[in-house]
C-alpha positions as a LaTeX table, in Angstrom:
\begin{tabular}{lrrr}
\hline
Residue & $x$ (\AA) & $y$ (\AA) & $z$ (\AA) \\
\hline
Unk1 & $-38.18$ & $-45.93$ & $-69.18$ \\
Unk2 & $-39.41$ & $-42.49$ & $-69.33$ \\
Unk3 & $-42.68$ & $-42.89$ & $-67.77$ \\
Unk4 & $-40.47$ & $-44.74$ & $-64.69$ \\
Unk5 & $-38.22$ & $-42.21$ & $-64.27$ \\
Unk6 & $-41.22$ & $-39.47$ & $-64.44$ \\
Unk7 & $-43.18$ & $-41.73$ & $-61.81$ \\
Unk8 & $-40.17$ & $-41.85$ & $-59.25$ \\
Unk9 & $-39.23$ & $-38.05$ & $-60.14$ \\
Unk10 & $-42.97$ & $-37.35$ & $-58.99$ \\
Unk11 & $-43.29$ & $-39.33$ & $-55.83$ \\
Unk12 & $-40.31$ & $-37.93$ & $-54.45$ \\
Unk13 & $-41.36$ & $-34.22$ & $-55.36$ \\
Unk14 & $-44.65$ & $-34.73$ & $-53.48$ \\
Unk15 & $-42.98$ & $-36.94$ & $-50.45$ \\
Unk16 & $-40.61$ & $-33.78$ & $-50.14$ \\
Unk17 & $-43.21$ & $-31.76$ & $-50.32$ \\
Unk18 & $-45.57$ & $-33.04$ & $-47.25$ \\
Unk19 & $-42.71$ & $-33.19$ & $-45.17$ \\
Unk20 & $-41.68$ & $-29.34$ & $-45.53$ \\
Unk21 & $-45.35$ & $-28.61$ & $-44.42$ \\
Unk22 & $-44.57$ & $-30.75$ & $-41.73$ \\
Unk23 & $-41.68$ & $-29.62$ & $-40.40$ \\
Unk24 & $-43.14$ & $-25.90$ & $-40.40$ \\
Unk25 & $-46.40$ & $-27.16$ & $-38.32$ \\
Unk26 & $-43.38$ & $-28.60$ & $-36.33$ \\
Unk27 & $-41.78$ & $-25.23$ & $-36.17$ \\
Unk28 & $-44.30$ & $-22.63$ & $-35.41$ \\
Unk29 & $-45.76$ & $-25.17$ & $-32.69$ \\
Unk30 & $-42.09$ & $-25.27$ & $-31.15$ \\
Unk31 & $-42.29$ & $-21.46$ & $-31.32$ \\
Unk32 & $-45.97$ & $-21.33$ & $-29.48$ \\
Unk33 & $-44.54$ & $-24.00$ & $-27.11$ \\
Unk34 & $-41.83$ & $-21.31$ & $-25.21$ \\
Unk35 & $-44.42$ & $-19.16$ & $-24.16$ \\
Unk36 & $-45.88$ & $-19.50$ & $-20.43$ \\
Unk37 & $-49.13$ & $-19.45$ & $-21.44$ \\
Unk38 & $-51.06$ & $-20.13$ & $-24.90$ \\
Unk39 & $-54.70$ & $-18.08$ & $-25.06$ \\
Unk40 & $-56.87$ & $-19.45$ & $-28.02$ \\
Unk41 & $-60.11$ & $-18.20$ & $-28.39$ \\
Unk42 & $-62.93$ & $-18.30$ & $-31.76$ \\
Unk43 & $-63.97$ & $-14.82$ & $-30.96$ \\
Unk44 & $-67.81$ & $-15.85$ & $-30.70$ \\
Unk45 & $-68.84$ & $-15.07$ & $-27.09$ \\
Unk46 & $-66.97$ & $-11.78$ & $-26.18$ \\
Unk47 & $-68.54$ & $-11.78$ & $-22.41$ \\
Unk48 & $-66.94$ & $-15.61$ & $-22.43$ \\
Unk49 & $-63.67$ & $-14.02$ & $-23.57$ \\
Unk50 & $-64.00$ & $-11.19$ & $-21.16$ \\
Unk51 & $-63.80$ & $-13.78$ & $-18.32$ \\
Unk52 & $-60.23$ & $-14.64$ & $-19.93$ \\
Unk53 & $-59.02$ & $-11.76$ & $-20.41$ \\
Unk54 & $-60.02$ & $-10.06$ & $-17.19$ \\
Unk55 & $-58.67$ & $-12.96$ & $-15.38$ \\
Unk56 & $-55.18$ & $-12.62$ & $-17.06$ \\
Unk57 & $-54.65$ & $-9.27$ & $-16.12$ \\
Unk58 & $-55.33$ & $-10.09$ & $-12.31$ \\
Unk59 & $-52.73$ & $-13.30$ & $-12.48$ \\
Unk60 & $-50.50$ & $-10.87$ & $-14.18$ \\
Unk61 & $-50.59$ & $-8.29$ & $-11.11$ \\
Unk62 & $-50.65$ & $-11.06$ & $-8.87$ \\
Unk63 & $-47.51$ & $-12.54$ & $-10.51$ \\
Unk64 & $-45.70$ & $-10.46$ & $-12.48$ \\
Unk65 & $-42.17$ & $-12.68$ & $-13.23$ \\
Unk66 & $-44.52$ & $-15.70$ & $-13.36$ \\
Unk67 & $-46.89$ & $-15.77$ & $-16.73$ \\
Unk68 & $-44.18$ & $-13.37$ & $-18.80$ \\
Unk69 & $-45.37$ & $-14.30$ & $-21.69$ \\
Unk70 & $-48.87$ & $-15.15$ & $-23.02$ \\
Unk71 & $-49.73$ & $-15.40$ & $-26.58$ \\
Unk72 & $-53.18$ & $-15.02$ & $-27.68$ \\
Unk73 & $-54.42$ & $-16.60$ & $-30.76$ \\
Unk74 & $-57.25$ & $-17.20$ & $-32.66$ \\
Unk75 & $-58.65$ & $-20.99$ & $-33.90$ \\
Unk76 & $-57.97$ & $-19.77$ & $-36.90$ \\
Unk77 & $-54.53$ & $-19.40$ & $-36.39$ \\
Unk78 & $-53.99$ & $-22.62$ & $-35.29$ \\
Unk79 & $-55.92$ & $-25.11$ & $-37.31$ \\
Unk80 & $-52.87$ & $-26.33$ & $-38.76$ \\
Unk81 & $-51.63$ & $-27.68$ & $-35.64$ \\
Unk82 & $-54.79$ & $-27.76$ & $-33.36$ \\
Unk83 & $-54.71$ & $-31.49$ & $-33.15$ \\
Unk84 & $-50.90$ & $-31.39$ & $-31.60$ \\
Unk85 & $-52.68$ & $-28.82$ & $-29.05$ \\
Unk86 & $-55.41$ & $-31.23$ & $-27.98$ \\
Unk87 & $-57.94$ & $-28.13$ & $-28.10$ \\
Unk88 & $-61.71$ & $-28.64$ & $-28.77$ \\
Unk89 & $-63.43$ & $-26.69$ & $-27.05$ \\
Unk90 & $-63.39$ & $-22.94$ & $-27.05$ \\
Unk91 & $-61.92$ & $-20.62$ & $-25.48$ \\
Unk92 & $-58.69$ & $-22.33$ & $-24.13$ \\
Unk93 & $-55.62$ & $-21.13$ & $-21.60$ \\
Unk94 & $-52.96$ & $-23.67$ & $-22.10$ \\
Unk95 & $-50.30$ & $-23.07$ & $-19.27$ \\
Unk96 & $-46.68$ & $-24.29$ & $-20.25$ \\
Unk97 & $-43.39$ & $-24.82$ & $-18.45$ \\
Unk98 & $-40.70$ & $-26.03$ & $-20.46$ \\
Unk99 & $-42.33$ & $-26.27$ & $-23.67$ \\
Unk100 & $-44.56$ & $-28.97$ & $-22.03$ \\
Unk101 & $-48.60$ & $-27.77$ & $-21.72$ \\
Unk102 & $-48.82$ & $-28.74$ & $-18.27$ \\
Unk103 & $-52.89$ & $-27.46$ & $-17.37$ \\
Unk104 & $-55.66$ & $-26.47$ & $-19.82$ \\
Unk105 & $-58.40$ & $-24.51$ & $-18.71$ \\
Unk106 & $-61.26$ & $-24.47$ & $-21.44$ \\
Unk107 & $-64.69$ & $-23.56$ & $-22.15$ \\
Unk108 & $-66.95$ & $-20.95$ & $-19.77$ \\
Unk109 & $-65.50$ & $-20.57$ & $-16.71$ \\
Unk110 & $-66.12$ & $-17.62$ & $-14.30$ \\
Unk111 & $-63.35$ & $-15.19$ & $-13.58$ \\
Unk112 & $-62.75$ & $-16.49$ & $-9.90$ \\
Unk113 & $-62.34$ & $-19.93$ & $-11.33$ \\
Unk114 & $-59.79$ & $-19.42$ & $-13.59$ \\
Unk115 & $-57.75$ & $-17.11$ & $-11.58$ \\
Unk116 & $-57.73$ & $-19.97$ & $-8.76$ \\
Unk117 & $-56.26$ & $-22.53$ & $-11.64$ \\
Unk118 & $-53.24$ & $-20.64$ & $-12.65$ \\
Unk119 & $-52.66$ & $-19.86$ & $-9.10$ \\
Unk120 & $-52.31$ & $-23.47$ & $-8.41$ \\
Unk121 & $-50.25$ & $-23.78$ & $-11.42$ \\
Unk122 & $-47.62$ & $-21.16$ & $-10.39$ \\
Unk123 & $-47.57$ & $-22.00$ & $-6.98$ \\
Unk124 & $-46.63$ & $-26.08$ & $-7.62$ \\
Unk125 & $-44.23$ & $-24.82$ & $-10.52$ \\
\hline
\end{tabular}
């Protein structure tokens, strides 16, 4: 009777366990999900990066009240919810309206190139 009771005690300790962890991947994806824009990069190829990043700050001058927010995050960061986030390839822009990713822009692309996609983005928005 012991044993039983010890067995049942035990599977629901570890069931309630799994699902806190996955209610927080829930969570801090939910959280990522209000910004405009999610920037993920693996910090191998800084001149890759610099393509990014340069790019960003253009959009940004180009439209200010239109990518507000942009959170940049290592793979690292997100390996606990990186499958949810469809991203494989690095670095990655994910572009979001209404906690939706709408556009991905991934891997080496020139400055020019990504500018011109987030353009598009903001303008059909």
């Amino acid at each position: 009777m012991y044993k039983v009771v010890f067995l049942l005690s035990s599977s629901l300790l570890l069931l309630t366990s799994c699902q806190f962890g996955n209610s927080e991947n829930d969570s801090k994806l939910t959280s990522l999900l209000e910004a405009d824009a999610l920037y993920i990069s693996n910090e191998e190829d800084l001149m890759l990066e610099n393509e990014y990043y340069n790019a960003l700050i253009e959009v940004k001058r180009l439209y200010p009240e239109d990518l507000e927010e942009v959170i940049v995050l290592s793979n690292e960061d997100i390996v606990s919810i990186e499958k949810e986030l469809l991203v494989k390839t690095y670095p990655t822009l994910l572009l979001i309206d209404r906690n939706e990713i709408i556009a991905k822009i991934e891997g080496q692309n020139e400055k020019t190139t990504i500018i011109n996609k987030i353009s598009d983005y903001i303008e059909t928005k």
